[in-house]
Short mmCIF file of C-alpha atoms and ligand atoms in Angstrom, two decimals:
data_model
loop_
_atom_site.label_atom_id
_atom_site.label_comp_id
_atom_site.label_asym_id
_atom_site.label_seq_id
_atom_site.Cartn_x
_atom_site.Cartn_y
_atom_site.Cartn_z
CA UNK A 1 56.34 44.18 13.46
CA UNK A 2 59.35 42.06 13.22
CA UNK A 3 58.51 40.27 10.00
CA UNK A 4 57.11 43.41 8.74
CA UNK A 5 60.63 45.29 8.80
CA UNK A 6 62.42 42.38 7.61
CA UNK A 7 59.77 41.48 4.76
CA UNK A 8 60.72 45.26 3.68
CA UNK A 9 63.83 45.68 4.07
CA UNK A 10 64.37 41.85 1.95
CA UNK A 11 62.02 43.60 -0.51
CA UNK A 12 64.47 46.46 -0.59
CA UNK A 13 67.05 44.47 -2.19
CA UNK A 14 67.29 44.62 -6.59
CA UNK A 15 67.93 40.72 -6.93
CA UNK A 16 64.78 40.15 -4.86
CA UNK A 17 62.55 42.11 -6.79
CA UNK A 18 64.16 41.22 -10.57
CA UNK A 19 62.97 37.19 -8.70
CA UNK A 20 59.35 38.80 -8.11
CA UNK A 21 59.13 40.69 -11.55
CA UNK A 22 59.98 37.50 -13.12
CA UNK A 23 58.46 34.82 -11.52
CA UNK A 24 55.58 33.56 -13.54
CA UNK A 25 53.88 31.85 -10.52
CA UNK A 26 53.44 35.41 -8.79
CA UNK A 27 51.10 36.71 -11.32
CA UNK A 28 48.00 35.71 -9.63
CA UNK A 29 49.24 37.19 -6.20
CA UNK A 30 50.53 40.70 -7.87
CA UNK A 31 46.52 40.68 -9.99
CA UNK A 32 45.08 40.30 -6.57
CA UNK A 33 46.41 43.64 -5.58
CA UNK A 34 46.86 45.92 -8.22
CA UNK A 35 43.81 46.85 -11.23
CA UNK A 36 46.86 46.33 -14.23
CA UNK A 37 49.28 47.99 -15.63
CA UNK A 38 47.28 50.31 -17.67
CA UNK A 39 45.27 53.14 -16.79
CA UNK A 40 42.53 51.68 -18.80
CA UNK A 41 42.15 48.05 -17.13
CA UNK A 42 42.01 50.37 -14.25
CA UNK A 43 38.99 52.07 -15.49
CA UNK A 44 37.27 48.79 -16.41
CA UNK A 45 37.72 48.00 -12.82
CA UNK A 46 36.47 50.95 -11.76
CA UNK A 47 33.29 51.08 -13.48
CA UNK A 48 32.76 47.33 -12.19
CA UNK A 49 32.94 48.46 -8.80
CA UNK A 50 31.15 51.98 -9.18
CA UNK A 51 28.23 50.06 -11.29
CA UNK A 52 28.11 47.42 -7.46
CA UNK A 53 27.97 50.61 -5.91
CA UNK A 54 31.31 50.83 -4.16
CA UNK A 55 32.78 54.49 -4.76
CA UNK A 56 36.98 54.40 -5.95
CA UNK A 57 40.12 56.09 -5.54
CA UNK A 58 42.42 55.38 -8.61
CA UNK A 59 46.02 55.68 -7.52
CA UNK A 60 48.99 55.46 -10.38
CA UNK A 61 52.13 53.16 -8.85
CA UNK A 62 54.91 55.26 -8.65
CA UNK A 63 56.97 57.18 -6.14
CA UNK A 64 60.01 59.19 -5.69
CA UNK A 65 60.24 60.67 -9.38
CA UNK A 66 64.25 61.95 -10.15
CA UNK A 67 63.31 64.10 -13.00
CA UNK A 68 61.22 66.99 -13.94
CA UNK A 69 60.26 64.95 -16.97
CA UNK A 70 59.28 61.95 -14.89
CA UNK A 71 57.28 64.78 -12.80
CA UNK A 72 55.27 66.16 -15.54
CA UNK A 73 54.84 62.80 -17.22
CA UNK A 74 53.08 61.93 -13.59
CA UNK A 75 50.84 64.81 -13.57
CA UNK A 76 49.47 64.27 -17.16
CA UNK A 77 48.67 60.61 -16.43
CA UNK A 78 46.82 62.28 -13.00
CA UNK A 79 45.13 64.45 -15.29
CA UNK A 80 43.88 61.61 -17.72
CA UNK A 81 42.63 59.85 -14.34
CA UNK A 82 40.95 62.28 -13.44
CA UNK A 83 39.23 62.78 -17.28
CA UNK A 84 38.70 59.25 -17.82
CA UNK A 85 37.16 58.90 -14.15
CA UNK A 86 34.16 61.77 -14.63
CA UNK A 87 33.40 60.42 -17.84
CA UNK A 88 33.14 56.75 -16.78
CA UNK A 89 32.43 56.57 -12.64
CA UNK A 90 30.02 59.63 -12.56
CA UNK A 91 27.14 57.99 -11.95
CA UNK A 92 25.82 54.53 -10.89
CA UNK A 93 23.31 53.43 -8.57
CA UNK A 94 23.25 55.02 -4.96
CA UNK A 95 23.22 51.73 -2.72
CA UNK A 96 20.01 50.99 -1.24
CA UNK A 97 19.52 52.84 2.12
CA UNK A 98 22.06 55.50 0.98
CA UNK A 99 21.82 59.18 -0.65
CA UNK A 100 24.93 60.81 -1.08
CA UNK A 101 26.12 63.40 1.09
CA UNK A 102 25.62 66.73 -0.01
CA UNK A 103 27.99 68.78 2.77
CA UNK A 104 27.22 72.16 3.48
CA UNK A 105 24.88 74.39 1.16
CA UNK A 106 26.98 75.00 -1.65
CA UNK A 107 28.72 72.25 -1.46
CA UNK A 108 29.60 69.62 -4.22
CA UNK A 109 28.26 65.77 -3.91
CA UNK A 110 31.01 63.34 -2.28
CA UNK A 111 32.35 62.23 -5.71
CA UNK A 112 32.13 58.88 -6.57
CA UNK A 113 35.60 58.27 -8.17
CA UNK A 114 38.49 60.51 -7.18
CA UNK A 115 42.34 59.98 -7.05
CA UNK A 116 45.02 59.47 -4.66
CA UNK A 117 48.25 60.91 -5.63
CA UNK A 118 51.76 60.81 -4.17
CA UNK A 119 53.74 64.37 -4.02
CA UNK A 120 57.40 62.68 -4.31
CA UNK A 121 55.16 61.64 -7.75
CA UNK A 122 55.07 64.81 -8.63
CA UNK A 123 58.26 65.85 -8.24
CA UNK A 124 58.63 66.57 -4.73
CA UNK A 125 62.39 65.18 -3.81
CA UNK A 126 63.37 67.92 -6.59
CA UNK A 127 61.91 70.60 -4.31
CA UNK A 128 58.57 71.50 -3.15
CA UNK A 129 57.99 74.06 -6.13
CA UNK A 130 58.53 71.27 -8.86
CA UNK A 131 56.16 69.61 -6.75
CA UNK A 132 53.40 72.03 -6.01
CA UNK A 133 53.28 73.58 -9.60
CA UNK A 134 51.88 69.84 -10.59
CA UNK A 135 49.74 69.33 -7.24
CA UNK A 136 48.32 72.62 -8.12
CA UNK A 137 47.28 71.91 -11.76
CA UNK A 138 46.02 68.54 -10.96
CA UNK A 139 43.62 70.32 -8.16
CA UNK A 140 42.85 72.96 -10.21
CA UNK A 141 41.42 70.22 -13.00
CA UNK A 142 39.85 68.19 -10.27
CA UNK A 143 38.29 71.72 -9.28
CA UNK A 144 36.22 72.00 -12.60
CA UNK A 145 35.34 68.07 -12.77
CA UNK A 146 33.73 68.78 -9.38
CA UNK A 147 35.95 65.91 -7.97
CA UNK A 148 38.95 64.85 -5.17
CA UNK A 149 42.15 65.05 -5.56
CA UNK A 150 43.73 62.65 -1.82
CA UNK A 151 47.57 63.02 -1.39
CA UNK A 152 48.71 59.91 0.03
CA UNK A 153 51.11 60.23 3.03
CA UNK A 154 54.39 59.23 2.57
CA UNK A 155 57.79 58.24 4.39
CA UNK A 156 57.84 60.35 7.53
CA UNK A 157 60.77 62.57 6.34
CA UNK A 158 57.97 63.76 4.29
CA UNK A 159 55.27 64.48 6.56
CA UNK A 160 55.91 67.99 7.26
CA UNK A 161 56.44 69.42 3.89
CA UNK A 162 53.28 66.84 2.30
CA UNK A 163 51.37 68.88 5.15
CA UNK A 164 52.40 72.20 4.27
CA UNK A 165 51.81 71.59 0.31
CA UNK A 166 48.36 70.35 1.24
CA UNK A 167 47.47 73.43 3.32
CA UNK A 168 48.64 75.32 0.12
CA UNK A 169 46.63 74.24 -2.66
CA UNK A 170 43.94 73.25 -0.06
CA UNK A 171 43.49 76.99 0.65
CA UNK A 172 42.96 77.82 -3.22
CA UNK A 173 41.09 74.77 -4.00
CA UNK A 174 38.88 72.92 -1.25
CA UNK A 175 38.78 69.37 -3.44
CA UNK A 176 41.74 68.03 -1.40
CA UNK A 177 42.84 66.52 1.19
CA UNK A 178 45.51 63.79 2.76
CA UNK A 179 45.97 61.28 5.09
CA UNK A 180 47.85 60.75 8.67
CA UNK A 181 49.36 57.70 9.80
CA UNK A 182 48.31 56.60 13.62
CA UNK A 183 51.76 54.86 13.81
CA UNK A 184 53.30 58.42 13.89
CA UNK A 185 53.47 60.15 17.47
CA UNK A 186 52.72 63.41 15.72
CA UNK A 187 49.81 62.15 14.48
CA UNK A 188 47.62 63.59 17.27
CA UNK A 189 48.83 67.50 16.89
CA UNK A 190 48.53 66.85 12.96
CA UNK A 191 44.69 65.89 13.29
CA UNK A 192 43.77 68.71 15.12
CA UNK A 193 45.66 70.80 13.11
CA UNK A 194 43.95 69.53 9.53
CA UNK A 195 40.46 69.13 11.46
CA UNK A 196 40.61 73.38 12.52
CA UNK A 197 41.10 73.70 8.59
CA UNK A 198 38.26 71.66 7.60
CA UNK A 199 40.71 69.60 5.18
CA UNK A 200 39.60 65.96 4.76
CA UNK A 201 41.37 63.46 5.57
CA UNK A 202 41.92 59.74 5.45
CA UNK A 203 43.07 58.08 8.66
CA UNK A 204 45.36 54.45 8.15
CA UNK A 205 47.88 52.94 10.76
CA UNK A 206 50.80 53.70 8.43
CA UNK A 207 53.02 51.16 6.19
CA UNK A 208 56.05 52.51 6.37
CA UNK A 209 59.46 51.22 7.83
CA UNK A 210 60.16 53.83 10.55
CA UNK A 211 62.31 54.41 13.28
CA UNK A 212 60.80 54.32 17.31
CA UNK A 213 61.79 57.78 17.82
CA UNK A 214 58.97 58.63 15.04
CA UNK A 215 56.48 55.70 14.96
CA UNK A 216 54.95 53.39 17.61
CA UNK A 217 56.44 49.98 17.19
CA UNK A 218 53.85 48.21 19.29
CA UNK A 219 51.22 46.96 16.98
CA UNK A 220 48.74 47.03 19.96
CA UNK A 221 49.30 50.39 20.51
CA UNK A 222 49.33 51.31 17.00
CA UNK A 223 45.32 49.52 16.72
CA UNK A 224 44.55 51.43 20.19
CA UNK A 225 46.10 54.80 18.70
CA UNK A 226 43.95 54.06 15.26
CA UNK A 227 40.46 53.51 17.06
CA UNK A 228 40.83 56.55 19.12
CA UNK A 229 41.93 58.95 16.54
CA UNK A 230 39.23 57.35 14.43
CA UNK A 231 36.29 58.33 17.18
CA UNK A 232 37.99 61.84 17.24
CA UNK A 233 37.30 62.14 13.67
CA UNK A 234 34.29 60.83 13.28
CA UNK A 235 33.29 63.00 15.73
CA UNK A 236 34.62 66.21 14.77
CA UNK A 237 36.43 65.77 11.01
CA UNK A 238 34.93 67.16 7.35
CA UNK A 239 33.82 63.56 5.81
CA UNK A 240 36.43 61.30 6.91
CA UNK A 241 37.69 58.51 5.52
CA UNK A 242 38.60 55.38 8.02
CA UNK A 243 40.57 53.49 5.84
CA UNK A 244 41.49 50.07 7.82
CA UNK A 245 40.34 45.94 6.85
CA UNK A 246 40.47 45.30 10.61
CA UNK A 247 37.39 44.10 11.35
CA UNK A 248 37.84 44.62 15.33
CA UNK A 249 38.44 47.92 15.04
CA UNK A 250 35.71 48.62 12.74
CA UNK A 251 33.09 46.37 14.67
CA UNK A 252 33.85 48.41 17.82
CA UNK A 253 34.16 51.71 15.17
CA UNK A 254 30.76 50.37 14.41
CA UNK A 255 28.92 50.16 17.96
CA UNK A 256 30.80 54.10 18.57
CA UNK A 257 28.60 55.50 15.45
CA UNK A 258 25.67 53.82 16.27
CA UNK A 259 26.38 54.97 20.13
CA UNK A 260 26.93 58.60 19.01
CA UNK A 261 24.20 58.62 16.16
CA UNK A 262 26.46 59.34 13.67
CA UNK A 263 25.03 59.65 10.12
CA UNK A 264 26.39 57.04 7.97
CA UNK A 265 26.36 59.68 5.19
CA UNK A 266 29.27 61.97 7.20
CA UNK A 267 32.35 59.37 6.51
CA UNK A 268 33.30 56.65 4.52
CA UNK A 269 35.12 53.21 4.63
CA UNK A 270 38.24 52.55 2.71
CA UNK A 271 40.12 49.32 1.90
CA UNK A 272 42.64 48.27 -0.41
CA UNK A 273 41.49 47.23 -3.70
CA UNK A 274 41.76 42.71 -3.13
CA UNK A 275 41.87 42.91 0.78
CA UNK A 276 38.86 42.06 2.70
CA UNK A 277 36.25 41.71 -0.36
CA UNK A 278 33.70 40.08 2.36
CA UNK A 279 34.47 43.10 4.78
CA UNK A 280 33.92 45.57 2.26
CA UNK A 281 31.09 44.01 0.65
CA UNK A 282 29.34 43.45 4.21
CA UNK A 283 29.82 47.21 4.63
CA UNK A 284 28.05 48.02 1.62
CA UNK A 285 25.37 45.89 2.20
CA UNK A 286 24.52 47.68 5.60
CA UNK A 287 24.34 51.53 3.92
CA UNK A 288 28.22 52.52 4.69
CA UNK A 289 29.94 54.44 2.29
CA UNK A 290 33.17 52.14 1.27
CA UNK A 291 35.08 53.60 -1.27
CA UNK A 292 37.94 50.64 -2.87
CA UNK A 293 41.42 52.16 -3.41
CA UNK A 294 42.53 50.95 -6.95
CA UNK A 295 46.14 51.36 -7.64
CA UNK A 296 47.57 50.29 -11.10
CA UNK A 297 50.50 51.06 -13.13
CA UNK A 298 53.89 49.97 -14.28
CA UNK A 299 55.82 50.51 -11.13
CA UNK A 300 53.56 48.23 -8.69
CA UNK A 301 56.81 46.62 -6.76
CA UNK A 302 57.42 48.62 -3.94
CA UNK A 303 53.28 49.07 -3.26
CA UNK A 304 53.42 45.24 -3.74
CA UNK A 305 55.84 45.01 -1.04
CA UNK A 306 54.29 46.99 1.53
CA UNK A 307 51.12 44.87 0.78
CA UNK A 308 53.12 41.48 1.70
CA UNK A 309 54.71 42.67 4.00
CA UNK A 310 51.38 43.34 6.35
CA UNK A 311 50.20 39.53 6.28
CA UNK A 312 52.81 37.02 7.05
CA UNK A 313 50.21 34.30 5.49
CA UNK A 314 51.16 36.25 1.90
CA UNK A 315 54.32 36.24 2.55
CA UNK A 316 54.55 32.28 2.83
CA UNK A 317 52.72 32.56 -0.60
CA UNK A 318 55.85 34.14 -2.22
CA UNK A 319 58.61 31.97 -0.85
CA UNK A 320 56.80 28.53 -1.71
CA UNK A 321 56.17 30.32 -5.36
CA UNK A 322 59.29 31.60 -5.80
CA UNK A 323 60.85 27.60 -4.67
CA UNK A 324 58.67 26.28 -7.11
CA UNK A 325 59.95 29.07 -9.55
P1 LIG B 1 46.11 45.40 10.01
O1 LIG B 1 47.44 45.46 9.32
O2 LIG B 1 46.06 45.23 11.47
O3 LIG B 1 45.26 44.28 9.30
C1 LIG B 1 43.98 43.90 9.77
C2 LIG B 1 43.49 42.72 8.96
O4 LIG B 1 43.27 43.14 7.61
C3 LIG B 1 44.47 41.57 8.86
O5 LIG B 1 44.35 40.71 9.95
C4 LIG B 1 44.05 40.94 7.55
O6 LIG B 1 42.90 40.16 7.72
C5 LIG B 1 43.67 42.12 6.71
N1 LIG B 1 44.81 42.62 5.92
C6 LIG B 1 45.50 43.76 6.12
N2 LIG B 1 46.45 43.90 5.19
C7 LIG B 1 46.38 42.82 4.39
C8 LIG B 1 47.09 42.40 3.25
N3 LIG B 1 48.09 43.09 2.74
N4 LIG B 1 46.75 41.21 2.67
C9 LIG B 1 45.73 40.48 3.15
N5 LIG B 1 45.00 40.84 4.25
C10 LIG B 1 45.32 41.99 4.85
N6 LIG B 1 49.52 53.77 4.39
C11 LIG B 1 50.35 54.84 4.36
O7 LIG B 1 51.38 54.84 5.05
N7 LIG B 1 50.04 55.92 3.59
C12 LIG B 1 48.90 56.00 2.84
O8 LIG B 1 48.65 57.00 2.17
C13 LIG B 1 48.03 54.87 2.86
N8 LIG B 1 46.87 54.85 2.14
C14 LIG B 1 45.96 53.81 2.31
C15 LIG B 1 44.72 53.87 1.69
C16 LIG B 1 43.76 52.91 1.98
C17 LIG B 1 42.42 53.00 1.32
C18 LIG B 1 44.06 51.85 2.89
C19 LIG B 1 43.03 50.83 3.25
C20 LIG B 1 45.30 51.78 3.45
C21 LIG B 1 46.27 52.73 3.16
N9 LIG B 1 47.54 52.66 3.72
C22 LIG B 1 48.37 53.77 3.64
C23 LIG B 1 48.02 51.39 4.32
C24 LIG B 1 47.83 51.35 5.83
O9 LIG B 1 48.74 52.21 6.45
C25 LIG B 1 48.06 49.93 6.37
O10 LIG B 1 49.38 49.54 6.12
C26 LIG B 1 47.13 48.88 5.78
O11 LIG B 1 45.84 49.37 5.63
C27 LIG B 1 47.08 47.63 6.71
O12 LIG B 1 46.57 47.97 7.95
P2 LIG B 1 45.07 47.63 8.47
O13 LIG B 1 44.51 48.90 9.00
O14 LIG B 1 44.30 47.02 7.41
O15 LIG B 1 45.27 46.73 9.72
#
């Protein structure tokens, strides 16, 4: 936890990311983590991992927008996503041993490629209208494409109101849902309260830096609080995602669903597009539904950071590069 806040807070600083951004030697590192700069070397990686069977989340780098044009600029590039997704990702094999999961009658197919979106993307730290207006247009597309639209969870000062938006458009539009942090002590209260709704939602342990009056700072506790919201979900959520690359937790995540008789068809894996290809491959190869977040974009720093900052192994990585640099 330690090295975690001071990896971030290090990362924080301009001169150290101008040193990143510019250090030749990093390349390989930063291309292990994020799908490119464009939306369309996304796409090719998409369709890659669609046509191995993996399902994808395409998420465009950015956060914390400052201008209504930044906002809107952000919601047409979600809308091209989107576009580009259904016309490319629709279809692909089904992985042996696996249909997909219909939901109730009525229901849409899970979608094989959706997005993930962030709301201070769209606008949100200029108020929650500038916000919702492009939420609520991106849903509304991702309504008639018969696909997802995910919003990522953010900073914890944003937790409430990311909740509230959801619950919004979610109400008008079903094809959405979020994600809750186990790190949070709300957490609990804030998965019962999206489970009643039937919104679907992503579970991680949270990457954020945040203060002990708001997170857990015990990364054992965090793991504990992870698996057991996990079960609860599993359990009793609309398709859930677990989104973790600990392989503890998802071997003992494992032995609960077989346990309980879960169908694997209910939920799905998620991991980080370049973490844990052997985890997410064995997965795969056993019938799970693992869906492979793919971020890309321009502004890939600070989701960069947060990605070094979880393993001090790629940390070690940096400084000897940026020595050599
Ligand atoms: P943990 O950090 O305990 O790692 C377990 C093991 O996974 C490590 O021992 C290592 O082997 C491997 N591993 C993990 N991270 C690695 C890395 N960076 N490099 C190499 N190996 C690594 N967070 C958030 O706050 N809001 C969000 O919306 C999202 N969205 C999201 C989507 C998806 C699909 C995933 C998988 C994760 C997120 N996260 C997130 C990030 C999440 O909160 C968390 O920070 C990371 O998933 C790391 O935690 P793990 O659960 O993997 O466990």
């Amino acid at each position: 936890m330690l090295v975690r806040s001071l990896t971030l807070k290090i990362a924080s600083w301009r001169f150290t990311e101008w040193l990143v951004r510019k250090t030749f030697l990093l390349r390989p590192l930063v291309r292990r983590f994020i799908a490119g700069e464009s939306l369309e070397s996304a796409i090719e990686i998409a369709q890659r991992l669609t046509s191995e069977g993996y399902w994808v989340t395409l998420d465009y780098l950015g956060e914390n927008v400052r201008s209504r044009e930044e906002a809107e600029a952000a919601a047409i590039t979600f809308q091209a996503m989107l576009r580009r997704l259904s016309a490319s990702c629709a279809s692909g094999p089904t992985p042996v041993d696996r249909a997909c999961y219909l939901g109730a009658e009525g229901e849409s197919p899970v979608e094989r490629g959706n997005i993930s979106i962030k709301l201070t993307q769209c606008g949100l730290d200029l108020g929650d209208d500038v916000a919702l207006e492009h939420y609520r247009s991106v849903t509304r597309l991702a309504a008639e494409l018969k696909t997802f639209v995910r919003v990522d969870m953010e900073h914890s000062a944003y937790t409430e109101r990311t909740l509230q938006l959801v619950e919004k458009v979610f109400a008008e539009f079903p094809c959405t849902g979020t994600v809750l942090q186990s790190y949070l002590h709300r957490t609990g209260e804030d998965l019962d309260r999206c489970v009643r709704q039937g919104i679907r939602l992503r579970l991680v342990k949270g990457a954020y830096l945040e203060p002990a009056s708001v997170a857990i700072t015990d990364k054992a506790e965090v793991d504990r609080a992870f698996e057991e919201q996990s079960k609860k979900l599993l359990l009793e959520g609309k398709y859930p995602a677990i989104a973790t690359h600990d392989a503890k937790v998802i071997e003992s995540l494992l032995k609960f669903i077989a346990e309980k008789g879960i169908d694997k068809r209910v939920f799905e894996f998620q991991m980080l597009y370049g973490i844990r290809r052997d985890l997410q491959a064995k997965l795969l190869s056993e019938g799970y539904n693992v869906r492979v977040y793919v971020p890309f974009g321009e502004s890939w720093y600070p989701y960069f950071t947060r990605r070094l900052a979880e393993r001090p192994a790629n940390l070690l990585f940096i400084v000897k590069a940026l020595f050599k640099g």
